[in-house]
PDB file of C-alpha atoms in Angstrom:
ATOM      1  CA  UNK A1488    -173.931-216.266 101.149  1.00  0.00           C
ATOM      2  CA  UNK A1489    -173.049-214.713 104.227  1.00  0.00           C
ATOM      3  CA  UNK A1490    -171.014-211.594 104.271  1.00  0.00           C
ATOM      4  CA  UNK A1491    -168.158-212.850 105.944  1.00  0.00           C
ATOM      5  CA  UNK A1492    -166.475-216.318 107.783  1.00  0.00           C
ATOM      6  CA  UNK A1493    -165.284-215.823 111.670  1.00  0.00           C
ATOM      7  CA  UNK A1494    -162.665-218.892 112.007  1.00  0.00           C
ATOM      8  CA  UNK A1495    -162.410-219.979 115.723  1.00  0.00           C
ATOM      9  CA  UNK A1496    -159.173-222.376 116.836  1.00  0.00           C
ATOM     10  CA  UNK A1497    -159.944-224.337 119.510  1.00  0.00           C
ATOM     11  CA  UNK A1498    -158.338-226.767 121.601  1.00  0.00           C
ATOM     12  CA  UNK A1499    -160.047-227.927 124.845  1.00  0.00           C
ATOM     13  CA  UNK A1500    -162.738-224.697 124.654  1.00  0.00           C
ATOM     14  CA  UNK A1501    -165.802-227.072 125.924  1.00  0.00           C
ATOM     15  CA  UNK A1502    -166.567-224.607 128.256  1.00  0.00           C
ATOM     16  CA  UNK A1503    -167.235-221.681 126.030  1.00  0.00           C
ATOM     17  CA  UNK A1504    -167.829-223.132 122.487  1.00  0.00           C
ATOM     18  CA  UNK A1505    -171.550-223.099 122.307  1.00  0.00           C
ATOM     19  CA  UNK A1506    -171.913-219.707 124.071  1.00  0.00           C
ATOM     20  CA  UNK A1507    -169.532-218.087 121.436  1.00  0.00           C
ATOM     21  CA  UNK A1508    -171.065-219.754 118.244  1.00  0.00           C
ATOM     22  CA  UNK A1509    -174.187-218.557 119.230  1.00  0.00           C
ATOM     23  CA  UNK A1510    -173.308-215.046 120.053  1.00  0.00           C
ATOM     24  CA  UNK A1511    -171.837-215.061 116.737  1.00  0.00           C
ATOM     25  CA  UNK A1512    -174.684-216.151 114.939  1.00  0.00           C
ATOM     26  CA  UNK A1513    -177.451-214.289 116.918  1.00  0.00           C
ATOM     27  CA  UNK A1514    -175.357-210.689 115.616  1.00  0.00           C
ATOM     28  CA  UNK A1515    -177.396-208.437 113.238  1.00  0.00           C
ATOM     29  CA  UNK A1516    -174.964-209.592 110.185  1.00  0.00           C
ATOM     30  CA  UNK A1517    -175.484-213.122 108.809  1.00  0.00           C
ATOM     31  CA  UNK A1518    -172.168-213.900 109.556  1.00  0.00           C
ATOM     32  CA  UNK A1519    -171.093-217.270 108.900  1.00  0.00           C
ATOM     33  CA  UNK A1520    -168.561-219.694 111.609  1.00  0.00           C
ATOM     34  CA  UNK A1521    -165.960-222.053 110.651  1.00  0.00           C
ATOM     35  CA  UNK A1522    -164.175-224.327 113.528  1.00  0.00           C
ATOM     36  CA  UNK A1523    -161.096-225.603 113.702  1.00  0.00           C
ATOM     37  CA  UNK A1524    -160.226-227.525 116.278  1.00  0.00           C
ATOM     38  CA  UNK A1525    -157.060-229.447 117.130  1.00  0.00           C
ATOM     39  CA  UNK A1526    -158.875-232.967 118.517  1.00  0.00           C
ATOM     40  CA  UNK A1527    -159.768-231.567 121.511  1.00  0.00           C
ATOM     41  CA  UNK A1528    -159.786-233.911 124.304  1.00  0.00           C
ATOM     42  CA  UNK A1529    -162.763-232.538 126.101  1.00  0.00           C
ATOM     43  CA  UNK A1530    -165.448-232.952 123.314  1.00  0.00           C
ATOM     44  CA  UNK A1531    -165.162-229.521 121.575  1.00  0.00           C
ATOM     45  CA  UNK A1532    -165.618-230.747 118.688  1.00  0.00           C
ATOM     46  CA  UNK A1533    -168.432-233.249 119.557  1.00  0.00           C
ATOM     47  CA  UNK A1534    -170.420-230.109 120.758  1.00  0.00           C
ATOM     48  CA  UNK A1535    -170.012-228.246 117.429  1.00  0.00           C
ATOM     49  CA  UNK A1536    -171.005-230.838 115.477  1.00  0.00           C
ATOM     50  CA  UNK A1537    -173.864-231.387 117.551  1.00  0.00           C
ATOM     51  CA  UNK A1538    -174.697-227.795 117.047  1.00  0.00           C
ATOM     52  CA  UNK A1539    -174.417-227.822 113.297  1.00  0.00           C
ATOM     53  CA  UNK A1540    -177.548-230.168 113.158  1.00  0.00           C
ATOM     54  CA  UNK A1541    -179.885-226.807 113.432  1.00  0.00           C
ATOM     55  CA  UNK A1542    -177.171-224.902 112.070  1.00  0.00           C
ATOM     56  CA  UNK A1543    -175.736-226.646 108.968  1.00  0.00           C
ATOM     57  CA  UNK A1544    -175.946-223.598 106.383  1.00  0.00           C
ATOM     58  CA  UNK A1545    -174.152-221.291 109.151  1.00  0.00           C
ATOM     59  CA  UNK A1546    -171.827-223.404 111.182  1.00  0.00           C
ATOM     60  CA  UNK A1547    -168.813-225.508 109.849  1.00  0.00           C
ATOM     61  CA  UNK A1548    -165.770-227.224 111.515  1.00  0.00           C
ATOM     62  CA  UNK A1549    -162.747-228.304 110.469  1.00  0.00           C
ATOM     63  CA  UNK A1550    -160.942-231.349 113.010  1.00  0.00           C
ATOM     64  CA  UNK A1551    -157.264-231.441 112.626  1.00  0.00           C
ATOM     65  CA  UNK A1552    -155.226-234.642 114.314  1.00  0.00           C
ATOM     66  CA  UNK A1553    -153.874-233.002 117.076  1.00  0.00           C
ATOM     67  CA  UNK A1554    -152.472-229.588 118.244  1.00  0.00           C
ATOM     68  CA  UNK A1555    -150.665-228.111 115.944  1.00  0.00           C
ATOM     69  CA  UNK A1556    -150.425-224.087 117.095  1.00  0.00           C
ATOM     70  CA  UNK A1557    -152.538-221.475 116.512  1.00  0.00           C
ATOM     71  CA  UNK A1558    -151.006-220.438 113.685  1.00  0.00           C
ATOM     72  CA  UNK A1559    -150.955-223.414 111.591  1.00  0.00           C
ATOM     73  CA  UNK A1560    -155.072-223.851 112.485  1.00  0.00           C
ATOM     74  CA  UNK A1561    -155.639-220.414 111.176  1.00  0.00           C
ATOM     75  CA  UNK A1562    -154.036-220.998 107.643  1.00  0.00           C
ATOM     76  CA  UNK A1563    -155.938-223.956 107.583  1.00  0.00           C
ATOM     77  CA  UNK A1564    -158.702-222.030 108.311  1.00  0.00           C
ATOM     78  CA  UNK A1565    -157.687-219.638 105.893  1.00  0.00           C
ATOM     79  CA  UNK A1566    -157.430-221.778 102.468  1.00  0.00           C
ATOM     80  CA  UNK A1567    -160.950-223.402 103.356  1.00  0.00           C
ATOM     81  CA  UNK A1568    -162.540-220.081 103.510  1.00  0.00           C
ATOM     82  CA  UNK A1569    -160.988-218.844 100.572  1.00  0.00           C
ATOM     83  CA  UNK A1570    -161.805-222.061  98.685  1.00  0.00           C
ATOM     84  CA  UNK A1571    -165.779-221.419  99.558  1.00  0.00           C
ATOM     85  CA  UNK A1572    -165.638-217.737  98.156  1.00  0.00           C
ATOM     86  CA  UNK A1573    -165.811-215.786 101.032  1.00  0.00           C
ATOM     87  CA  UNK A1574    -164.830-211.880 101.043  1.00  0.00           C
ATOM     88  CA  UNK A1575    -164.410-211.061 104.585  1.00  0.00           C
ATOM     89  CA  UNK A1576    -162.400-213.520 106.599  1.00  0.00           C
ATOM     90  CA  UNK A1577    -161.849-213.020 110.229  1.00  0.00           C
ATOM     91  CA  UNK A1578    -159.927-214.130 112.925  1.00  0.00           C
ATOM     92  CA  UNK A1579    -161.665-214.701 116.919  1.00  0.00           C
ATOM     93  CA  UNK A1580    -160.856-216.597 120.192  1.00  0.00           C
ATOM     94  CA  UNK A1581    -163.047-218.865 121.784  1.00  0.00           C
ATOM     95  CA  UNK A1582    -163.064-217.307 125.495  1.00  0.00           C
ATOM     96  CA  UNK A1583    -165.364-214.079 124.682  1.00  0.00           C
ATOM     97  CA  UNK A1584    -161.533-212.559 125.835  1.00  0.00           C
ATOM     98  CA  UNK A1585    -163.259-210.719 122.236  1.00  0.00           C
ATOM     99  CA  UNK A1586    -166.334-209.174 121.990  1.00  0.00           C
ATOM    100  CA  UNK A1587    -168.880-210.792 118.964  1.00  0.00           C
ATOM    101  CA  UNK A1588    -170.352-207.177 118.801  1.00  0.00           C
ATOM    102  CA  UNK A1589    -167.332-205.753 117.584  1.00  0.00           C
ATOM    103  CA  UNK A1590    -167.140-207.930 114.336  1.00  0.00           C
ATOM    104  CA  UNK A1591    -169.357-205.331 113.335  1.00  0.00           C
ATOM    105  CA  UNK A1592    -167.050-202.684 113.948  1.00  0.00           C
ATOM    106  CA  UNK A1593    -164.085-204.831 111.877  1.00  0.00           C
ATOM    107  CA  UNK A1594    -166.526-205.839 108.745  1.00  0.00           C
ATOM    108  CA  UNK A1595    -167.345-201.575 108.693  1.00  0.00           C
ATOM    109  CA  UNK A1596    -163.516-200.635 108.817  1.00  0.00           C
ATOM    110  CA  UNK A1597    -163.154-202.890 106.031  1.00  0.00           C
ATOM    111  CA  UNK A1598    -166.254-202.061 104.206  1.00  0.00           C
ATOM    112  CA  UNK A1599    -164.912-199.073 104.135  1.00  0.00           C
ATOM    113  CA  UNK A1600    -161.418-198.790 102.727  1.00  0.00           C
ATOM    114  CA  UNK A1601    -159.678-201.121 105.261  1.00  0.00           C
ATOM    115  CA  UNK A1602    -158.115-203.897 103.628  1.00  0.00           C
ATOM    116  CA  UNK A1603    -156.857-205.743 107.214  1.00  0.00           C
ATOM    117  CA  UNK A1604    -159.021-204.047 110.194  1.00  0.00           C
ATOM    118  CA  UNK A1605    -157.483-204.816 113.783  1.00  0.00           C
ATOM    119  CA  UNK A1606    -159.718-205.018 116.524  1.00  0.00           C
ATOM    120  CA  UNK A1607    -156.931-202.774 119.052  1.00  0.00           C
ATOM    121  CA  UNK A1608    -156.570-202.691 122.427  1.00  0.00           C
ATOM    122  CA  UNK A1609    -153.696-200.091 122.711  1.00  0.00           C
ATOM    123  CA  UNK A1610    -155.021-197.574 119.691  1.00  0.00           C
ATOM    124  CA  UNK A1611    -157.170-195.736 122.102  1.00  0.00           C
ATOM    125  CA  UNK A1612    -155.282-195.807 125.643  1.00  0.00           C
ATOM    126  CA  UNK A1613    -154.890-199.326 126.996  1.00  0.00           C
ATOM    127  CA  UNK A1614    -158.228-200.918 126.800  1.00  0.00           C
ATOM    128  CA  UNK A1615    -157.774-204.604 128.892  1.00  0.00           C
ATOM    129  CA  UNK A1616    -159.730-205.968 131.422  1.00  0.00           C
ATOM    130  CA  UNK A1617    -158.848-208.580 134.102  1.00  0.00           C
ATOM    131  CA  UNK A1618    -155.067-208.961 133.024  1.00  0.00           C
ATOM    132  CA  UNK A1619    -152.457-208.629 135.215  1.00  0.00           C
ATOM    133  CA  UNK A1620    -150.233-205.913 135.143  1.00  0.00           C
ATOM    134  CA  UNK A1621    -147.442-208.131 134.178  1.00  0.00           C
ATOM    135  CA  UNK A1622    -149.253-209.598 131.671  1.00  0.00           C
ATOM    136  CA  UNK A1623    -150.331-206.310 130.262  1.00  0.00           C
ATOM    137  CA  UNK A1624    -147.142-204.687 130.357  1.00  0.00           C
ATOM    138  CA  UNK A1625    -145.465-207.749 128.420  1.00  0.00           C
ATOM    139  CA  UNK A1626    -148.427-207.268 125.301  1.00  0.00           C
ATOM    140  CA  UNK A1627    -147.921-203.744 125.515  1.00  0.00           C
ATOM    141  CA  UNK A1628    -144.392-203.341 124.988  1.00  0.00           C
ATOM    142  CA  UNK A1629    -144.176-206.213 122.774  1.00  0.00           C
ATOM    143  CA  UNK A1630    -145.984-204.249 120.685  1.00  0.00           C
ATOM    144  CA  UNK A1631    -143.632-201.559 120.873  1.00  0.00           C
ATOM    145  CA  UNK A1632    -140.627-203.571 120.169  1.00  0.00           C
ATOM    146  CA  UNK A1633    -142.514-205.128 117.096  1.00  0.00           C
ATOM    147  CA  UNK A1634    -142.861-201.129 116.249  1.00  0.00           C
ATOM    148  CA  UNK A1635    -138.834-200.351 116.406  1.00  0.00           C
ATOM    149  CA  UNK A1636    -138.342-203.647 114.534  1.00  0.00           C
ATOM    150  CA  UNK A1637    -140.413-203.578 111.595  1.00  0.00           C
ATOM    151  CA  UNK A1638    -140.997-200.153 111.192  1.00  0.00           C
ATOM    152  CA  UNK A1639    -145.232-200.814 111.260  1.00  0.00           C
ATOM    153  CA  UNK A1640    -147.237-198.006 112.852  1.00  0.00           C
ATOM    154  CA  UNK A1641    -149.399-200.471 114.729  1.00  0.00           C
ATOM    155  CA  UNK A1642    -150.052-199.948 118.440  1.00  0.00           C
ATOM    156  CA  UNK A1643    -151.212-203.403 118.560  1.00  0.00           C
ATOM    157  CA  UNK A1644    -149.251-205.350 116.342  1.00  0.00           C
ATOM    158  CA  UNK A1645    -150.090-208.475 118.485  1.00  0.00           C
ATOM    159  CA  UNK A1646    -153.664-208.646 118.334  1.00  0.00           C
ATOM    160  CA  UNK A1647    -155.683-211.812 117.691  1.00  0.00           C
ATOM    161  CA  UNK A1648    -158.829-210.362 116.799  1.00  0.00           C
ATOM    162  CA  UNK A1649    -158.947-209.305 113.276  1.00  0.00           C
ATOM    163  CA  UNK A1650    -160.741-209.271 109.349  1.00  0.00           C
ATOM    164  CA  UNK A1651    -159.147-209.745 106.191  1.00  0.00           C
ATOM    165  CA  UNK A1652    -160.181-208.951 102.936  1.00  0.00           C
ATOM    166  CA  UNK A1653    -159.516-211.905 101.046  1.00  0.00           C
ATOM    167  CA  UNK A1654    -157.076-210.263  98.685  1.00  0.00           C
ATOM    168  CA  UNK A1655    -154.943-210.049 101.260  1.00  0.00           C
ATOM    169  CA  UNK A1656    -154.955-213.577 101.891  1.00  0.00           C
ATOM    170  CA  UNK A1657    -154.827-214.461  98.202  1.00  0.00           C
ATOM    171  CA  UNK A1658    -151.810-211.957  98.083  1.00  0.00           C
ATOM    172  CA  UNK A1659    -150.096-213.341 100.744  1.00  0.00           C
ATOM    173  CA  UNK A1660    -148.155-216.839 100.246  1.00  0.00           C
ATOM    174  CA  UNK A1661    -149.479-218.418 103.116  1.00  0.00           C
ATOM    175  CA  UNK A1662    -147.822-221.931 102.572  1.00  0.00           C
ATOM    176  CA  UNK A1663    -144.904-219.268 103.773  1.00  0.00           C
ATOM    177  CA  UNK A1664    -146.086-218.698 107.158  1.00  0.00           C
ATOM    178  CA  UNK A1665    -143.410-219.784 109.526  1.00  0.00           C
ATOM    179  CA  UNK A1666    -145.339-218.751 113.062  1.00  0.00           C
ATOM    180  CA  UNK A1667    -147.744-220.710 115.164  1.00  0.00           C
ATOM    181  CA  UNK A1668    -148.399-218.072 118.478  1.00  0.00           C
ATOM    182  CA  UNK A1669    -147.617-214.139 118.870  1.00  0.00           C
ATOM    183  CA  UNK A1670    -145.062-214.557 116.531  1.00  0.00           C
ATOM    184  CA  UNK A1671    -147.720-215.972 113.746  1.00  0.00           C
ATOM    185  CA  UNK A1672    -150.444-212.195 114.592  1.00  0.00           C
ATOM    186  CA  UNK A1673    -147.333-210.259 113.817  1.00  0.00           C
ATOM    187  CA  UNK A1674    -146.140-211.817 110.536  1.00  0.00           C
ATOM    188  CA  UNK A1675    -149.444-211.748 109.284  1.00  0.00           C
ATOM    189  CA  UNK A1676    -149.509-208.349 109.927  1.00  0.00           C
ATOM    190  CA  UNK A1677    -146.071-207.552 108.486  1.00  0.00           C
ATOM    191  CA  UNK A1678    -146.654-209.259 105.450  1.00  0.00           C
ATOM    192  CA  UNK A1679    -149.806-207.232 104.855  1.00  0.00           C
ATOM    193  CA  UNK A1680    -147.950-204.325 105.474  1.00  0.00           C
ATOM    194  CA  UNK A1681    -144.870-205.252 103.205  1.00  0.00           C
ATOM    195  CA  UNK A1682    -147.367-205.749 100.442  1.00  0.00           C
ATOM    196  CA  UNK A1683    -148.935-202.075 101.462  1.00  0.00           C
ATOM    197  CA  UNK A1684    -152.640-203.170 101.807  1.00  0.00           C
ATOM    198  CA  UNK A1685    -154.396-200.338 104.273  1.00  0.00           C
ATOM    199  CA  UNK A1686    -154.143-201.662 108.205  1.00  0.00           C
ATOM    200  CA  UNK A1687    -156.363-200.143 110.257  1.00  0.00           C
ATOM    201  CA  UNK A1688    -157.051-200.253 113.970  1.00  0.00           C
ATOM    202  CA  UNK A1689    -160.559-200.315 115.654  1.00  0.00           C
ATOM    203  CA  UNK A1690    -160.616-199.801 119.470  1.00  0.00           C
ATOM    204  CA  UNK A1691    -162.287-202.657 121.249  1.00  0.00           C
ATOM    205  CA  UNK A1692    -161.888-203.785 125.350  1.00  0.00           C
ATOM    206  CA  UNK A1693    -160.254-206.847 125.445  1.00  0.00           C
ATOM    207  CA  UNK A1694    -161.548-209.303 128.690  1.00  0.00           C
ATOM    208  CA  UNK A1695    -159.747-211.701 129.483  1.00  0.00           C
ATOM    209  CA  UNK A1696    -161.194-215.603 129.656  1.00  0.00           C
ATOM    210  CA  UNK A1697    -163.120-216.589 132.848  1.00  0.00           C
ATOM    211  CA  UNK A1698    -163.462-219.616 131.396  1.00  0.00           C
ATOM    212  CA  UNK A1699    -160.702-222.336 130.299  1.00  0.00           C
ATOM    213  CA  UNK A1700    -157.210-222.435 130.526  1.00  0.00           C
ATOM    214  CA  UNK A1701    -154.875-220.159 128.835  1.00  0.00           C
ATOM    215  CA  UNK A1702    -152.977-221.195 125.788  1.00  0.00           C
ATOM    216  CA  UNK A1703    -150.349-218.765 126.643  1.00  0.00           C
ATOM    217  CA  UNK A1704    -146.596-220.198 126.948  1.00  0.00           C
ATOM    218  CA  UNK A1705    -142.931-219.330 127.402  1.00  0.00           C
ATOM    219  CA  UNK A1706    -142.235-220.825 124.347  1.00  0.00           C
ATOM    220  CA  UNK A1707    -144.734-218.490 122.454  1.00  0.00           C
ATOM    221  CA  UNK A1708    -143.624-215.472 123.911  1.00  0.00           C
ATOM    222  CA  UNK A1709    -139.842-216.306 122.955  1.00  0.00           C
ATOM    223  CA  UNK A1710    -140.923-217.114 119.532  1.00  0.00           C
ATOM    224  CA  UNK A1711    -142.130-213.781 119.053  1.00  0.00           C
ATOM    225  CA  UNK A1712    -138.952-211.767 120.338  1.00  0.00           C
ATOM    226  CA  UNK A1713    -136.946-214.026 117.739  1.00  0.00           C
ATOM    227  CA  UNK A1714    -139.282-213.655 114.648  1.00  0.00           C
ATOM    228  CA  UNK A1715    -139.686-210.698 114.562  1.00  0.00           C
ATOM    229  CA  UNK A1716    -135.969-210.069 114.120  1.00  0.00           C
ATOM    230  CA  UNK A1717    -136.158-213.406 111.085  1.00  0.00           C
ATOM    231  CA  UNK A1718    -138.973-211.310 109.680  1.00  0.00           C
ATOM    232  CA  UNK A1719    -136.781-207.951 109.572  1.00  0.00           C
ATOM    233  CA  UNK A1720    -133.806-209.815 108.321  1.00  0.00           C
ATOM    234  CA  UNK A1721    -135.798-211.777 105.890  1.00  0.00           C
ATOM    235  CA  UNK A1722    -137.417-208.861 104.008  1.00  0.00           C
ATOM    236  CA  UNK A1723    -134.139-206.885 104.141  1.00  0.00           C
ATOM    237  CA  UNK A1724    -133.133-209.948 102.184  1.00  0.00           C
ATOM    238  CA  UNK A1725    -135.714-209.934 100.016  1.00  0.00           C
ATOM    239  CA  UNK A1726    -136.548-213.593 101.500  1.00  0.00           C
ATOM    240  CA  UNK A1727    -139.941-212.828 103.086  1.00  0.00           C
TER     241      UNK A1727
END
């Protein structure tokens, strides 16, 4: 048994998928990789599975109907992992936008006394590379509005890159998660905080994709700025 899952969402990641699996796989740790993809258009899906005929005890995917949101592929992701007995469950993009070395650096913080470890690009200075200012200046200060909200001490309380213990994901109701994009990193966040499990950030350098498109959306981003306000109001409530 491997010492921990890294669950990819894809949709449309053809161009990367087989480079990132096997980056993942070729890492000191015998991590193990679970896919979910959305019915990709472009054959992700055909790829992995063609992969998983030298790779069957290490590589898994999961193909939902259609897209669905990011969210909604990671608690799928989620329940399967937990269902197969894994201990250290962690969350990755496709694009390489994360580094595979730095699981390493997650599964240690949480080897260690972490109970959610958050692979940060604002905990050391701002570590991005290839954004544009715009685009870092929106993360960043979303982050800091998430901050005044909620109350977390998180510098990057949008991050995408993360491990779980899985008693945090047993603790956590997550037929309860109402977020699919930004909006879905930050409740899963909150609610780990809420429930006072030990959050701790790693510093990584976050590149952005030069491959693919961008899953990025107004409709994401405005989902954010409203939930985090629902998931204030909702714990004040004591409806979270």
């Amino acid at each position: 048994m491997a010492k921990g899952i890294v669950i990819i969402p894809t949709y449309n990641e053809i161009e990367n998928i087989e480079a990132i699996i096997n980056a993942v796989l070729a890492l000191p740790t015998a991590f193990h990789v679970l896919i979910v993809d959305d019915n990709s258009p472009d054959g992700t899906a055909q790829k992995v599975s063609a992969m998983q005929v030298q790779k069957s005890e290490q590589l898994f995917i999961e193909v939902r109907t259609k897209k669905a949101g990011l969210g909604t592929a990671y608690v799928h992701g989620f329940k399967w992992a937990l269902s197969k007995g894994y201990d250290f469950i962690f969350e990755m993009d496709a694009d390489f936008s994360h580094n595979p070395a730095d699981l390493e650096k997650l599964l240690e913080a949480c080897e260690n006394g972490a109970d959610v470890a958050i692979g940060s690009r604002y905990s050391n200075g701002v570590n991005v590379v290839n954004w544009p200012l715009s685009r870092v200046l929106l993360s960043y200060f979303a982050s800091v509005y998430v901050r005044m909200i909620t109350g977390m001490k998180i510098a990057d309380a949008t991050a995408g890159f993360k491990c779980y213990k899985r008693i945090v994901l047993e603790k956590i109701n997550l037929d309860r998660i109402k977020f699919v994009g930004y909006a879905f990193q930050i409740e899963m966040k909150y609610r780990a905080f809420v429930h006072q499990f030990v959050i701790q950030e790693v510093p990584i350098i976050f590149t952005d994709r030069t491959k693919g498109q961008s899953k990025m959306s107004g409709g994401i981003i405005r989902e954010a700025v409203v939930g985090v306000i629902m998931l204030r109001l909702r714990k004040i409530f004591n409806r979270l």
